Short mmCIF file of C-alpha atoms in Angstrom, two decimals:
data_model
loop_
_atom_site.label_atom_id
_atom_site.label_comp_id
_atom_site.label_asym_id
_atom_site.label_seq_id
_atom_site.Cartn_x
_atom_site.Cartn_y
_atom_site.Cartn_z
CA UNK A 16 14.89 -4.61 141.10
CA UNK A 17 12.15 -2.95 139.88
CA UNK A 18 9.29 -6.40 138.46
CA UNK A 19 6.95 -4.05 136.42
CA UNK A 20 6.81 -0.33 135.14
CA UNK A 21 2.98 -0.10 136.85
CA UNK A 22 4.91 -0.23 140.25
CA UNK A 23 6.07 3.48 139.78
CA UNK A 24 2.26 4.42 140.15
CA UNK A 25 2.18 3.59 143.91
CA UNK A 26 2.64 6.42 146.33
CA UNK A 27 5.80 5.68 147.78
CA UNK A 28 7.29 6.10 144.73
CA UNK A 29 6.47 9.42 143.51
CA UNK A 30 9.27 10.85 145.05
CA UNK A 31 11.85 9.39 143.13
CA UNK A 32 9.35 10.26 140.15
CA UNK A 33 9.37 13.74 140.90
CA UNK A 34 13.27 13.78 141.12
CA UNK A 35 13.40 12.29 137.95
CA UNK A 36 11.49 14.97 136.29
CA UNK A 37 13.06 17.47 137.87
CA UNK A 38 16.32 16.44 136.80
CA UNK A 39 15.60 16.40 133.65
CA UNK A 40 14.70 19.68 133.10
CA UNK A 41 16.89 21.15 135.62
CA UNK A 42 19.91 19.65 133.26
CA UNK A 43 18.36 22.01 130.33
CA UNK A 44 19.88 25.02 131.68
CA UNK A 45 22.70 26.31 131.16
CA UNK A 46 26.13 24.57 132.94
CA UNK A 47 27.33 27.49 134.89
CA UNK A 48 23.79 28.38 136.03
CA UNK A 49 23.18 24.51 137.30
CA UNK A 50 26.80 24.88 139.36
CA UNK A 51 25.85 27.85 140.88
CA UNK A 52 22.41 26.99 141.72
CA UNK A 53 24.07 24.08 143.96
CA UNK A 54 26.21 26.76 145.25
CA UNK A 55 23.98 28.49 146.70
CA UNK A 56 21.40 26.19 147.75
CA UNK A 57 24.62 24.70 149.75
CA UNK A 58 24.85 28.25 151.28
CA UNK A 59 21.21 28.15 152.25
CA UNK A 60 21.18 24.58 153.38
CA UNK A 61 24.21 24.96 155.44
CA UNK A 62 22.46 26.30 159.23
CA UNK A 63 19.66 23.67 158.99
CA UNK A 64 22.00 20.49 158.08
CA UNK A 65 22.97 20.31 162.37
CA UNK A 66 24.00 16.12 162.00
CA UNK A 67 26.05 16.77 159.07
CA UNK A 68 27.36 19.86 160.11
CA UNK A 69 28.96 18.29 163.12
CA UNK A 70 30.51 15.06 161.76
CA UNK A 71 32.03 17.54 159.01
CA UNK A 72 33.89 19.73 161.53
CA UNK A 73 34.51 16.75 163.54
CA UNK A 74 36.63 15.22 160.59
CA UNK A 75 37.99 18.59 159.76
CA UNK A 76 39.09 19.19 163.25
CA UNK A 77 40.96 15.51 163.39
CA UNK A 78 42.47 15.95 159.61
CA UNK A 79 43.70 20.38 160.25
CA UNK A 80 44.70 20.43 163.96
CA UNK A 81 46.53 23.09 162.84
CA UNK A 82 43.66 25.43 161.99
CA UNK A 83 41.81 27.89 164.10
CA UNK A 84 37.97 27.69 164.84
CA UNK A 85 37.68 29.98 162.69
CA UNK A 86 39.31 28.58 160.00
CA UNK A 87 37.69 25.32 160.30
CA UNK A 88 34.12 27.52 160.17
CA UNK A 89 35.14 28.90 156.65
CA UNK A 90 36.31 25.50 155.34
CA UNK A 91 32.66 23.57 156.66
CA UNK A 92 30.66 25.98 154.67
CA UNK A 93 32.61 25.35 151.43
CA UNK A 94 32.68 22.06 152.20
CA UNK A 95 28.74 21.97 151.89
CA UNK A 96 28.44 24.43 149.31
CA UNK A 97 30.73 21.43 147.46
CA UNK A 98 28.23 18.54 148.34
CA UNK A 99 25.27 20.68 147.30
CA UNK A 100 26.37 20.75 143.70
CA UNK A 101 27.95 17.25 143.56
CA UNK A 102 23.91 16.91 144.12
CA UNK A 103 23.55 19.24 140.80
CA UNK A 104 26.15 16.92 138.99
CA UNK A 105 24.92 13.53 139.93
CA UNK A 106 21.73 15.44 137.89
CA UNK A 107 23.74 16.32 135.05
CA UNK A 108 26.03 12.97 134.99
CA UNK A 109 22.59 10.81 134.90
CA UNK A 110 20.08 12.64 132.66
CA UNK A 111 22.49 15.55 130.55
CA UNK A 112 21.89 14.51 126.84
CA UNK A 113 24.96 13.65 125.43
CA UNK A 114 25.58 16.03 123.09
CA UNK A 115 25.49 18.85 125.95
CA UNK A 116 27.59 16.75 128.19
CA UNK A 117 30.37 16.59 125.43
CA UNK A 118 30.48 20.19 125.73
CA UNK A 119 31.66 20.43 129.28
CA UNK A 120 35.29 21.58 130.07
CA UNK A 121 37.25 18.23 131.13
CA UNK A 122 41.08 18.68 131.63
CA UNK A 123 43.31 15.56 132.10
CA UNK A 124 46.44 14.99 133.37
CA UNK A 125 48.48 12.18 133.42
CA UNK A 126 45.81 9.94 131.83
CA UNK A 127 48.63 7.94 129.57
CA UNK A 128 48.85 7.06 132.83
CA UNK A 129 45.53 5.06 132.58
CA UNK A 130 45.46 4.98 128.78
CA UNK A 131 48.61 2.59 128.63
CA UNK A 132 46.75 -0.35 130.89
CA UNK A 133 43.41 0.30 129.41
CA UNK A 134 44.64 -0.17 125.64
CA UNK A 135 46.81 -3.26 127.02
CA UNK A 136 45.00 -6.56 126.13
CA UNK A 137 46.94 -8.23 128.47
CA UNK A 138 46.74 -6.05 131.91
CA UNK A 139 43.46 -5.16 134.00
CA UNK A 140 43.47 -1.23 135.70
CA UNK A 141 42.41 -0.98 138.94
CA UNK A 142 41.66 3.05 138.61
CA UNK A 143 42.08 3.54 142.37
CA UNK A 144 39.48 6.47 143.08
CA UNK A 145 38.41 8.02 145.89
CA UNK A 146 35.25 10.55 146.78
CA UNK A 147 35.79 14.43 145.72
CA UNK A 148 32.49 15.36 145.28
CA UNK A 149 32.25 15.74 141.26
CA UNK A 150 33.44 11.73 141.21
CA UNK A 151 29.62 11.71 139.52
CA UNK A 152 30.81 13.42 136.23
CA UNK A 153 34.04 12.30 136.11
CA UNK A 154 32.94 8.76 136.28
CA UNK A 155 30.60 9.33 133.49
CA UNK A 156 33.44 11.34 130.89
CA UNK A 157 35.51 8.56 131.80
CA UNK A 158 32.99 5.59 130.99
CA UNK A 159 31.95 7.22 127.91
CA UNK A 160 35.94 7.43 126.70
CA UNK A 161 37.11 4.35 127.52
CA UNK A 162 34.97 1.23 127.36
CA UNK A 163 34.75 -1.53 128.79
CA UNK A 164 34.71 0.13 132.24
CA UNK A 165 33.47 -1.40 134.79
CA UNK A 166 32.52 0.96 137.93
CA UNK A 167 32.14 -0.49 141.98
CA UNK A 168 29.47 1.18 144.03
CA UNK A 169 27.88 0.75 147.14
CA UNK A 170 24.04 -0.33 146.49
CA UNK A 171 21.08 2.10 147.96
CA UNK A 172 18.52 0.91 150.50
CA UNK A 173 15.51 2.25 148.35
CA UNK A 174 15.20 -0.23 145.71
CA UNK A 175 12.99 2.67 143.51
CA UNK A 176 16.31 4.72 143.63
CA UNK A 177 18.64 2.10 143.27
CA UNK A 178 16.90 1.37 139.43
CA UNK A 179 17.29 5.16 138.57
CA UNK A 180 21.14 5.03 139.87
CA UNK A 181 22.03 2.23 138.34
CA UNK A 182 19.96 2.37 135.02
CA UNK A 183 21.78 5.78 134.49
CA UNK A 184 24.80 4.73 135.03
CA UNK A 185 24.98 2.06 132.88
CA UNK A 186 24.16 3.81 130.05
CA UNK A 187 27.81 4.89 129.71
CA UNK A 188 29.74 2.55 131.47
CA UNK A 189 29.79 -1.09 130.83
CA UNK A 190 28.24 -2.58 134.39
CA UNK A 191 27.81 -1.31 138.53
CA UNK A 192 29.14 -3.96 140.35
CA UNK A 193 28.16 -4.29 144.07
CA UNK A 194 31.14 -3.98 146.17
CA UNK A 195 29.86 -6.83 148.33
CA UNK A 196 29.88 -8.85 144.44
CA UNK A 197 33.53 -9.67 145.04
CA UNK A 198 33.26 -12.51 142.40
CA UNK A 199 31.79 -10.12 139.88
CA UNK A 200 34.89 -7.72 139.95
CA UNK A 201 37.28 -10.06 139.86
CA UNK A 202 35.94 -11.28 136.81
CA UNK A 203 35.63 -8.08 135.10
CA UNK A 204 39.31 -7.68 135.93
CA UNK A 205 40.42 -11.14 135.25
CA UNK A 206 38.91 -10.23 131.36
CA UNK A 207 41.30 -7.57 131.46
CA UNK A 208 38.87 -4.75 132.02
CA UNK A 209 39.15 -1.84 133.55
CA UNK A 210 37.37 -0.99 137.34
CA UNK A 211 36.64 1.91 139.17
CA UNK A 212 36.80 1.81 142.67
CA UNK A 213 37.17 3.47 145.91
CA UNK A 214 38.04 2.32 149.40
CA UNK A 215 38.21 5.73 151.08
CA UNK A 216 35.20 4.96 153.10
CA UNK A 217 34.48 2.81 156.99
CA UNK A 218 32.43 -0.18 156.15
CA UNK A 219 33.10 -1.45 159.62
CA UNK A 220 35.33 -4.11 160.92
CA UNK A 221 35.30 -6.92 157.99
CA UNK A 222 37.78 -7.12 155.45
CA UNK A 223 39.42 -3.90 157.11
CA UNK A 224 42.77 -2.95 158.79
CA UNK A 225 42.97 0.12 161.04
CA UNK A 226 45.76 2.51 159.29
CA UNK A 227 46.18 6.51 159.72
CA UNK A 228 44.25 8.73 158.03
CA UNK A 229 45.69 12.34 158.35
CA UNK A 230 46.91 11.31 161.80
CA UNK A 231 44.60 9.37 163.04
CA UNK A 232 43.27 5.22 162.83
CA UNK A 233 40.79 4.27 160.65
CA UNK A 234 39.39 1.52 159.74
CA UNK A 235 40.68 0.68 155.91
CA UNK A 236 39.73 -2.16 153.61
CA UNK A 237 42.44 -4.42 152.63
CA UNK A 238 40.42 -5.08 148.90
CA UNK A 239 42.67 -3.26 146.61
CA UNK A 240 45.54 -5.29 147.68
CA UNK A 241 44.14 -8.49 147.67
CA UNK A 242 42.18 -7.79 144.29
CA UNK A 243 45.20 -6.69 142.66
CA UNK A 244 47.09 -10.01 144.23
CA UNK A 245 44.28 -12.21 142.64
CA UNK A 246 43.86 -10.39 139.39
CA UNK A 247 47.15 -9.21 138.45
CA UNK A 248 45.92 -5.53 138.06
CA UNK A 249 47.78 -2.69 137.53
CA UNK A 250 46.75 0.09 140.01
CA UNK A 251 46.58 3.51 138.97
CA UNK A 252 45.18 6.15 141.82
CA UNK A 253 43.17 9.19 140.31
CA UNK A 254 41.47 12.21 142.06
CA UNK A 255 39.18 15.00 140.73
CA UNK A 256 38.37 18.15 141.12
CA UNK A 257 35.68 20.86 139.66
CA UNK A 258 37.78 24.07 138.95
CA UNK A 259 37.44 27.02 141.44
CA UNK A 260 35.67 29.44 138.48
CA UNK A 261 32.96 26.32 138.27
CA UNK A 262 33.97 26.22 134.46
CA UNK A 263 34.58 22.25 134.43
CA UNK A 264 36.76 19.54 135.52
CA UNK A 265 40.45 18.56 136.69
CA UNK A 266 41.77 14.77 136.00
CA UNK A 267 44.78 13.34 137.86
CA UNK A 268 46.00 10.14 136.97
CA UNK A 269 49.12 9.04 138.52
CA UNK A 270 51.14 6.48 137.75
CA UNK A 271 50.68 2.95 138.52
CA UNK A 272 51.73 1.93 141.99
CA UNK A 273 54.92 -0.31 141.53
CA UNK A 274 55.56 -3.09 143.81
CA UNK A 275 51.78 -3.16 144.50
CA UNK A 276 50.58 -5.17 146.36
CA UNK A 277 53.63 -5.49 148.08
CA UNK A 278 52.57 -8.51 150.35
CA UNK A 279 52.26 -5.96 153.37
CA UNK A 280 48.30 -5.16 153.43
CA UNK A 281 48.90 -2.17 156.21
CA UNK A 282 52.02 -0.41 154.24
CA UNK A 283 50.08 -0.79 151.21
CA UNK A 284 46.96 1.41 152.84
CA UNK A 285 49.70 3.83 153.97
CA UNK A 286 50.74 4.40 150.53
CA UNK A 287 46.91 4.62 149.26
CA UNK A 288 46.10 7.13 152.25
CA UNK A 289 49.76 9.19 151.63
CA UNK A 290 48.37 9.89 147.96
CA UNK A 291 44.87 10.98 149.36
CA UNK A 292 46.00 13.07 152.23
CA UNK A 293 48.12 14.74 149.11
CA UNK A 294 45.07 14.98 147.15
CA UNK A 295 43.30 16.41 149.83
CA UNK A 296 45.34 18.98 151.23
CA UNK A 297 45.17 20.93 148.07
CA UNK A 298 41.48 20.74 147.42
CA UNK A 299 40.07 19.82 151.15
CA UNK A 300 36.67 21.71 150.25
CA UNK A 301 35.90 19.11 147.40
CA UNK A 302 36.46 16.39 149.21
CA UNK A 303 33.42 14.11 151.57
CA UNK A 304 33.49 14.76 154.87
CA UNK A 305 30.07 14.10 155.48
CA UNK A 306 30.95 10.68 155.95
CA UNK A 307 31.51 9.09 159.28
CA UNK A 308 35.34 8.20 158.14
CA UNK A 309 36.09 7.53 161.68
CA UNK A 310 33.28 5.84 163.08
CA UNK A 311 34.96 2.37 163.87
CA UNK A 312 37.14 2.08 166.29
CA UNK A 313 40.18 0.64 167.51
CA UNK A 314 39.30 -1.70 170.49
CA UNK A 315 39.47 0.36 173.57
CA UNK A 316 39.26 3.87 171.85
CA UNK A 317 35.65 5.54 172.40
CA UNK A 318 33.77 7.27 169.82
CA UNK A 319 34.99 10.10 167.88
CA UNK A 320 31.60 11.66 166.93
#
């Protein structure tokens, strides 16, 4: 937390100053241009990334056996031409005025899916998300819609960035809850609210089963089940994609998982990981394989990466 505005004079700030800024006027031009731009600079980017580069095929290779070298190749590059604009649209998400934001093309489907629980005083959602690249914008048309909504996020090591993230955010939805805050979520559901969250990343051992993930174990938090055992939440899984022509936005809502939590915490990840492998196979550009999803292990197994 950032104790006094004088603080953003030191040096080691001006960085997050500059970006800032930058945003800011970047988000003046015109949508289509801003898309593009991170495009391209994803295109650019894409030799010099080497780290990145190789957990990204390494995830691809595990998740499309089935694909050539080749094949894999093409898919990597769109894959980072993807998380190059999801940089562009955390811009526009955070400092886009309003008005201009209203304007972008946002197509839903199935969200009576979400509506329903949302408008019901007497049930909490649990919109069970999961990390396409555009989740930035999404989550902010969505907070802006339908308040209160409450969104769970991991918190960032530079305390200068994490006031930015967070004071952005929560100009449209109602509070960022810390996803080690387990107190503070079940509270916001226990009022009924609606929560964002997504468990489609490895946060290690704790809290976590090991459950395939396109064919192989990962390790996969057991939190959705035991939050929606505590709270009484209805669960309602949602993905997102930005359209192919870069024109705007695709919502999917589905409908809310019945006989969830069933009691069995590992069938229950099955059916979480069966929706996003669904998800996935039809947009598997847009989705984050930058991330280490396999980095922890079963006991015995050696590294993947």
């Amino acid at each position: 937390m950032m104790k006094s505005k004088w603080q953003w004079l030191l040096p080691k700030y001006w960085g997050v100053l500059l970006f800032v800024g930058f945003g800011r006027l970047f988000v003046c031009l015109p949508f289509s241009w801003q898309l593009k731009f991170g495009r391209l600079l994803g295109r650019l980017s894409y030799p010099f990334l080497k780290r990145r580069k190789h957990i990204t095929m390494t995830n691809l290779r595990v998740a499309f056996p089935e694909k050539s070298q080749q094949e894999l190749q093409a898919l990597c590059k769109k894959c980072f031409e993807s998380i190059a604009i999801s940089g562009i649209e955390m811009m526009i998400a955070w400092f886009m005025p309003k008005r201009r934001f209203a304007k972008i093309k946002m197509d839903t489907h199935g969200m009576e899916n979400f509506e329903n629980a949302h408008n019901d005083p007497n049930t909490a959602a649990l919109m069970l998300g999961c990390h396409f690249t555009c989740m930035e914008v999404i989550g902010r048309y969505i907070g802006e819609h339908y308040k209160p909504f409450y969104l769970v996020y991991q918190k960032h090591k530079s305390v200068a960035f994490e006031h930015v993230m967070t004071g952005a955010r929560q100009a449209y939805v109602t509070q960022c809850l810390q996803r080690k805050n387990v107190v503070s979520i079940v509270k916001a559901l226990k009022r009924k609210s609606s929560v964002w969250y997504a468990p489609d990343q490895d946060f290690g051992r704790e809290r976590s089963i090991f459950v395939p993930f396109f064919g192989t174990n990962c390790a996969t938090l057991v939190a959705t089940s035991w939050l929606a055992d505590k709270t009484g939440a209805k669960v309602i899984p949602c993905y997102y994609v930005r359209k192919d022509d870069l024109s705007g936005y695709d919502i999917f809502v589905l409908p809310a998982l019945e006989n969830f939590p069933s009691g069995d915490d590992y069938q229950d990840a099955r059916r979480y990981h069966e929706f996003l492998e669904a998800a996935i196979k039809q947009h598997p550009d847009q989705y984050l394989w930058q991330h280490r999803r396999y980095k922890t292990r079963p006991s015995g197994e050696g590294t993947i990466y």
